[in-house]
XYZ file of C-alpha atoms in Angstrom:
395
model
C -21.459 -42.137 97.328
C -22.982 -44.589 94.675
C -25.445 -43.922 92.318
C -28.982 -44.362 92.659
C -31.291 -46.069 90.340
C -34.414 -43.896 89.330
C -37.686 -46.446 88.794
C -40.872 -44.356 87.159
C -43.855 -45.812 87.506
C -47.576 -44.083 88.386
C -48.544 -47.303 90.071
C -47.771 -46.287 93.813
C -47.999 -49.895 94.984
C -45.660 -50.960 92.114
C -42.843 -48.525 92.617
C -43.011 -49.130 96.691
C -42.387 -52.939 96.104
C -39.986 -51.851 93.255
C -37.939 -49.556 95.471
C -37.941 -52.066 98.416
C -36.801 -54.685 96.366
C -33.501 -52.570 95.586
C -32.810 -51.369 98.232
C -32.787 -54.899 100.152
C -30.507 -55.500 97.257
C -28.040 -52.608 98.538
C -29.143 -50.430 95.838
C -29.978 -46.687 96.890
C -33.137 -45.889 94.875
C -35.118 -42.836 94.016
C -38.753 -42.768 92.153
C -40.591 -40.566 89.688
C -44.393 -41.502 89.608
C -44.693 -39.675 85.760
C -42.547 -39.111 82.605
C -42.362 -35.451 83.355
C -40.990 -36.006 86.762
C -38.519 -38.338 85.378
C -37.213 -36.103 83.027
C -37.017 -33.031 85.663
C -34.925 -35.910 87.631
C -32.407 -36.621 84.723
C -31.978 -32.560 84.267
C -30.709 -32.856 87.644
C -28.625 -35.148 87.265
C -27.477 -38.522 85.673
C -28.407 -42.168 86.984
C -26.779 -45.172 86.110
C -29.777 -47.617 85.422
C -33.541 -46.032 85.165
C -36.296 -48.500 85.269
C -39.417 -46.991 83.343
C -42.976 -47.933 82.525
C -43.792 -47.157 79.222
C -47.456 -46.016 79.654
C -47.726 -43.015 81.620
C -49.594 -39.953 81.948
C -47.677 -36.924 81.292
C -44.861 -38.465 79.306
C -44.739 -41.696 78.421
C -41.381 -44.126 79.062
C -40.620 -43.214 75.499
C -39.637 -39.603 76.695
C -38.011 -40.856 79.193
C -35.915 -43.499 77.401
C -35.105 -40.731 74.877
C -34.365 -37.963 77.476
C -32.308 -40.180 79.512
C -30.088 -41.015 75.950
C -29.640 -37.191 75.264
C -28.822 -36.121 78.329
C -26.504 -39.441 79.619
C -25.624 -41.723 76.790
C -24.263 -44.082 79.169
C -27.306 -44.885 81.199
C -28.707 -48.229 80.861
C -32.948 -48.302 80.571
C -34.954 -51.166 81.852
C -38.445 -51.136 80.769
C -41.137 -53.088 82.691
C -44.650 -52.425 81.189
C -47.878 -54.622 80.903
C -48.725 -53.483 77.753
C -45.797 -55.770 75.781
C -45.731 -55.382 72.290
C -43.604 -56.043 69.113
C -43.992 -52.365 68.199
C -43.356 -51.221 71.466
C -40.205 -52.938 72.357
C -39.053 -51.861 69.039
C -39.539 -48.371 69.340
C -38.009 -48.087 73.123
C -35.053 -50.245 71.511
C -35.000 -47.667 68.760
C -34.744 -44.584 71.463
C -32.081 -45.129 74.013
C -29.830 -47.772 75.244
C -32.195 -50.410 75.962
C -30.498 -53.560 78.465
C -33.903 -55.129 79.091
C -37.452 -55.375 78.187
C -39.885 -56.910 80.783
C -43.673 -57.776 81.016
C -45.091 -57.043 84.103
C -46.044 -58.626 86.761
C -43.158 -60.546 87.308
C -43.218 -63.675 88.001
C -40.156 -63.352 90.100
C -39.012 -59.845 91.299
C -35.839 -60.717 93.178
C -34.574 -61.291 89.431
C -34.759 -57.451 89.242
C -31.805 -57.108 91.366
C -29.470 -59.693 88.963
C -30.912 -57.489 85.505
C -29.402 -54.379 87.647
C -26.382 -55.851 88.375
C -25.713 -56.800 85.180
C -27.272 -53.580 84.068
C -24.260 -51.497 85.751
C -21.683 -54.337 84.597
C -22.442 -52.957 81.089
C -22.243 -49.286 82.028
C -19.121 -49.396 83.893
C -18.002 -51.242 80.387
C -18.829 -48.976 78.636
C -17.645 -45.791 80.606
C -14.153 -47.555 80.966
C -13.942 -48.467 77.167
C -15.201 -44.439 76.352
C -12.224 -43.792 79.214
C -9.912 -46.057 77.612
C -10.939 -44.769 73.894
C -9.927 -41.565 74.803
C -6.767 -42.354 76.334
C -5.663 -44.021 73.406
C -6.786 -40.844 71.334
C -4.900 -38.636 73.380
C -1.853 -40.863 73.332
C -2.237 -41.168 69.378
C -2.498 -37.218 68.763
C 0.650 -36.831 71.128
C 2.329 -39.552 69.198
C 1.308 -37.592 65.519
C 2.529 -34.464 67.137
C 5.952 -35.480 68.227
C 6.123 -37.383 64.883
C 5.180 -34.438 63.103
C 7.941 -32.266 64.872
C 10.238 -34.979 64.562
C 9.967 -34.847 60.674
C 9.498 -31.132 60.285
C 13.022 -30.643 62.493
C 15.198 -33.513 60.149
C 13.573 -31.565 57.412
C 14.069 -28.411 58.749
C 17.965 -29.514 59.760
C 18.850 -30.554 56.437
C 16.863 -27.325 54.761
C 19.492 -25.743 56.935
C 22.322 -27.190 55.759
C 22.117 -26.968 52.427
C 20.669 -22.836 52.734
C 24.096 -22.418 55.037
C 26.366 -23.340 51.976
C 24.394 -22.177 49.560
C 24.405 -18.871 51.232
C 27.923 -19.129 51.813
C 28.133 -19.735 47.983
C 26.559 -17.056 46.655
C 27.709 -14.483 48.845
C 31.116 -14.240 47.479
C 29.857 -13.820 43.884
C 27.051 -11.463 44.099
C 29.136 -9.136 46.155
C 31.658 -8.644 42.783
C 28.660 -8.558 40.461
C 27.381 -5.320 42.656
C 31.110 -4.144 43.117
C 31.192 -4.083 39.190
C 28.124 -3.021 38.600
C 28.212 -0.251 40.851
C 31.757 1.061 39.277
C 30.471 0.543 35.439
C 27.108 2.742 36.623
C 29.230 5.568 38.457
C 31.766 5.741 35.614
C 29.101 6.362 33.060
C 26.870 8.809 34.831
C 30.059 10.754 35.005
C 30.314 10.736 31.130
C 28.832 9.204 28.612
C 30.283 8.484 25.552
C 29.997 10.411 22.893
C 28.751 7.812 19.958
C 25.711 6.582 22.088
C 22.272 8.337 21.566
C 20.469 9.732 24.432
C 18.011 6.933 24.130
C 20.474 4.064 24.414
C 22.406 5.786 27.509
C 19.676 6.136 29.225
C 18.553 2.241 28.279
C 22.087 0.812 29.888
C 22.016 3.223 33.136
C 18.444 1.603 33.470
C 19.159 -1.636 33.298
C 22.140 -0.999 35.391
C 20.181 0.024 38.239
C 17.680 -3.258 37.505
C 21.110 -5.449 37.708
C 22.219 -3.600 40.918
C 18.289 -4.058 42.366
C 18.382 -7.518 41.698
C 21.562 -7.895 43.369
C 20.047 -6.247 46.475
C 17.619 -8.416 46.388
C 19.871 -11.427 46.497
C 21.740 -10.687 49.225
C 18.838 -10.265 50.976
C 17.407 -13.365 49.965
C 20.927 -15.021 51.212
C 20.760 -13.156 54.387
C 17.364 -15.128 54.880
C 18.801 -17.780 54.264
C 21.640 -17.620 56.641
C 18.934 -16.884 59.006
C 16.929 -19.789 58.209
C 19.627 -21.786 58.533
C 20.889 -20.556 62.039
C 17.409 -21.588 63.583
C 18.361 -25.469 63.709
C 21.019 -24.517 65.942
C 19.744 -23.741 69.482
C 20.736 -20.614 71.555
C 20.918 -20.353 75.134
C 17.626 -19.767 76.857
C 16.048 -17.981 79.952
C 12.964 -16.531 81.218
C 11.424 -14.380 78.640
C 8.456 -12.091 79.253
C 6.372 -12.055 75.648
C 5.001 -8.692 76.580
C 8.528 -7.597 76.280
C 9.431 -9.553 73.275
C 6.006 -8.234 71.374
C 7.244 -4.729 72.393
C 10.681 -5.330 71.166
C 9.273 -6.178 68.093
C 6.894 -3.291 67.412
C 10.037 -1.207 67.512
C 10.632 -2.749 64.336
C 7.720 -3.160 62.379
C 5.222 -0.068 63.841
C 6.174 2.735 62.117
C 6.638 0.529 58.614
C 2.930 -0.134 59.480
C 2.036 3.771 60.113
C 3.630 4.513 57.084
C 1.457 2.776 55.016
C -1.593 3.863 56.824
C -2.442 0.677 58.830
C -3.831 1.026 62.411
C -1.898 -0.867 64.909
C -3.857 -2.128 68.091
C -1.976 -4.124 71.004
C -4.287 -5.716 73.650
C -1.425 -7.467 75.969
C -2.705 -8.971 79.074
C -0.628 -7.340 81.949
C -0.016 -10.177 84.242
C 1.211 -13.244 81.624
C 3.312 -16.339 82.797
C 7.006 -16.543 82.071
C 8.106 -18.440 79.075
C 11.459 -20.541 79.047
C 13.232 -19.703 75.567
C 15.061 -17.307 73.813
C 13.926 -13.592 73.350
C 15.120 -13.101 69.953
C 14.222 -16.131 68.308
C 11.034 -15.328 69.395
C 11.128 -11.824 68.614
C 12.223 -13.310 64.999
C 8.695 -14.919 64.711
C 6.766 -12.471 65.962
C 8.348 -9.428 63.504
C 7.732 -12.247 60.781
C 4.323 -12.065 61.420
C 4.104 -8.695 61.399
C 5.455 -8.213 58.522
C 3.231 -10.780 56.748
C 0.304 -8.424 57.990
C 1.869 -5.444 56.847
C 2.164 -6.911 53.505
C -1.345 -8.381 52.941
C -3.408 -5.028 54.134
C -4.009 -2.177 52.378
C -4.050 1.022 53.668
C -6.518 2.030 56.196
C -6.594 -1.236 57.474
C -6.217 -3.036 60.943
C -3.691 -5.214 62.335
C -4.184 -6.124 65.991
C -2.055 -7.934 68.102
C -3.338 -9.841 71.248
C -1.396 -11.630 74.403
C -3.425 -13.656 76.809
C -2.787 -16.438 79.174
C -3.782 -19.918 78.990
C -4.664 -21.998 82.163
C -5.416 -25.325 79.977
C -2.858 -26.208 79.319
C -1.048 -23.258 81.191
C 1.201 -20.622 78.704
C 0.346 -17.730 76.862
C -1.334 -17.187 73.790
C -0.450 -14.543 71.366
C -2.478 -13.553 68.270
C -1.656 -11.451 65.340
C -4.829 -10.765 63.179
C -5.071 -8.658 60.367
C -7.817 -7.114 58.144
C -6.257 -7.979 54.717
C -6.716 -10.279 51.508
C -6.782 -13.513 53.456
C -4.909 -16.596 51.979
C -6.488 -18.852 49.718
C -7.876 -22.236 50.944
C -5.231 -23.872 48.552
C -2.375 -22.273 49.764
C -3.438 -22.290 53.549
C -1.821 -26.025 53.761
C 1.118 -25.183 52.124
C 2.325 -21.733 53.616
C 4.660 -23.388 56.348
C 6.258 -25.480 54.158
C 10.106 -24.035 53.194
C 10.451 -21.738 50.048
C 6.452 -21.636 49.800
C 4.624 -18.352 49.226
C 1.779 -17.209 47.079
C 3.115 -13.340 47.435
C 4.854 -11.432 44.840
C 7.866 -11.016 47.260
C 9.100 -12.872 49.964
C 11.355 -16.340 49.960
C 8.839 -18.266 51.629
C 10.837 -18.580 54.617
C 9.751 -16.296 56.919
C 6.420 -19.026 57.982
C 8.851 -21.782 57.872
C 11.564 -20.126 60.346
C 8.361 -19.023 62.484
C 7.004 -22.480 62.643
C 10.523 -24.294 63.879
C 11.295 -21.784 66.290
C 7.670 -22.417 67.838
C 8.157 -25.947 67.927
C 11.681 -25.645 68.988
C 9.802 -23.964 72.015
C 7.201 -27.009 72.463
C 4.666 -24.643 71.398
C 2.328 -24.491 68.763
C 1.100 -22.224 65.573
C -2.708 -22.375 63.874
C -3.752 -20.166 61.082
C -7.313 -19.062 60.281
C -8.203 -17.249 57.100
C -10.737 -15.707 54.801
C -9.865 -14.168 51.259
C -11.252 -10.448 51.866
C -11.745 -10.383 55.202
C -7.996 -10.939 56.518
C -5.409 -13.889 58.190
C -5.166 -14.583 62.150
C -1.902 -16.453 63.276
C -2.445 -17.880 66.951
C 0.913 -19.011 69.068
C 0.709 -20.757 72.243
C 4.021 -20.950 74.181
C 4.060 -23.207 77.168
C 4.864 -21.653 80.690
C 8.136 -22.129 82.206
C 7.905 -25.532 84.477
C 8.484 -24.894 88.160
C 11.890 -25.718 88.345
C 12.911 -23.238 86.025
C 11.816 -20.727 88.214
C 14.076 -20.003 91.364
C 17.147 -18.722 90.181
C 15.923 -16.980 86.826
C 14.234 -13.326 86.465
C 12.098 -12.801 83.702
C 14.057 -10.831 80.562
């Protein structure tokens, strides 16, 4: 059904003859006969062209010009009024999306019907450029996104490959630095020799135990990084039920959290959409995150874990929130980025391997902090398409 073209006028005569005009022109036409009716009208709903007087009682054609560019920026105004100034066109130039300015009478009102034509000409211009604009937007944040992921997986890949052998390198080593260390620290707590004071004994098992710690702490660092570098190297996938997976991973991070004193709360939707991927890659990111909660709140605080679906564009979302220090704004950019962290402990892996597995899934990750008031990591994971559906049951 097309448009009609509003006219306001409170000149009875003048709208009739307007109106008939149009509509022997094969325009459908309704009227206002005041600037408060108008604007009622344009509430309701939006017209293409609307031809206005600009002295009215109750409201002039100035509120309506400016109502009708608030409420539909694409609507062209024509303004016919007797009372032509310089000031006056300027100001209803200055208010809305002006096309024409006329001084009534006219001398020749079958002319109207041409300045509407060309009137919706320049809207349905406009509405296909806005169409057109955002089209090209669309295509341009799709194009940044793949690009993005295209650069973050090379990067990610070769990341990989060089924490594989350098894992592989160090593993050898570090396990006969512990082997020795551990046989030098057993042999002397069984007896320590008899020219050493008390003082320096004690001082070697110490720093025995630091040298066995630190050890620990490389082979786990290694184990990260084997990890790490296992994640550019996809798995087989299936039907996964994130419920499930979130579950699976509370097994493994809850009672680290109740231990410290922090109050776990889970608010999974029960009825989510299936997710094609692979449970314990995503499990992986999930007990990363949970860990990174665990570690930024203090006792007595909250960590609370959300699952909801999405319908636009259709997945689930799942959001892990915590009430803890919150991430500085100068680190926020950096904390996916590999080996990063502004923590005490950690490789700065654990955001990294999160991030790649998410995109590895076509999904996506956003962060939101505050210092002192705590960190909430968002993942959306895109359904499983249609086809993937028959001969699978979710796991």
């Amino acid at each position: 059904m097309e448009e009609p073209i509003l006219i306001v006028d409170d000149e009875e005569d003048l709208r009739y003859i307007l109106a008939r005009q149009l509509q022997m022109g094969g325009f459908q036409v309704e009227t206002a006969c005041n600037g408060e009716e108008a604007i009622q009208k344009l509430h309701e709903r939006e017209y293409p062209v609307v031809i206005t007087d600009m002295k009215m009682p109750r409201k002039d054609g100035l509120s309506v010009i400016s109502a009708a560019h608030e409420l539909h920026p694409e609507t062209e105004v024509i303004v016919l009024t007797g009372h032509g100034t310089l000031e006056n066109a300027l100001q209803a130039f200055k208010a809305g999306n002006i096309f024409e300015y006329l001084l009534k009478p006219l001398d020749d009102i079958a002319v109207l019907n041409t300045i509407v034509e060309r009137a919706l000409e320049r809207r349905n211009l406009r509405r296909h450029n806005r169409m057109l604009f955002e089209q090209l937007q669309q295509a341009y944040e799709e194009l940044k996104r793949k690009s993005e992921a295209l650069i973050q997986n090379e990067k990610m890949s070769a990341i990989g490959q060089l924490a594989a052998g350098v894992a592989h390198e160090l593993n050898n080593p570090l396990t006969a630095v512990l082997g020795f260390a551990q046989m030098i620290y057993e042999k002397l707590r069984s007896r320590r020799p008899e020219n050493w004071s008390d003082a320096e004994y004690e001082r070697l098992l110490q720093a025995l135990e630091n040298m066995m710690q630190g050890v620990y702490r490389a082979r786990d660092i290694v184990g990260t990084l084997l990890r790490f570098a296992r994640t550019s190297h996809p798995e087989q996938r299936h039907l996964v039920n994130i419920n499930q997976v979130l579950h699976d991973s509370f097994v493994f991070t809850e009672h680290v959290l109740l231990r410290q004193g922090i109050v776990l709360q889970k608010q999974l939707a029960p009825e989510l959409p299936p997710v094609w991927g692979n449970a314990a890659r995503l499990q992986q990111v999930f007990t990363n995150l949970l860990i990174n909660a665990q570690q930024a709140t203090p006792s007595g605080g909250v960590v609370t874990v959300i699952s909801e679906s999405s319908n636009d564009p259709k997945g689930v979302w799942v959001h892990i929130e915590d009430t803890g220090e919150g991430i500085p704004p100068d680190a926020l950019e950096h904390i996916f980025e590999p080996f990063y962290t502004h923590k005490a402990e950690g490789t700065g892996l654990g955001l990294s391997i999160a991030r790649q597995v998410v995109l590895e899934h076509n999904g996506q990750i956003q962060v939101a902090s505050e210092v002192g008031k705590g960190t909430r990591f968002s993942i959306f994971l895109p359904a499983a398409e249609a086809e993937q559906l028959p001969d699978q049951r979710a796991s």
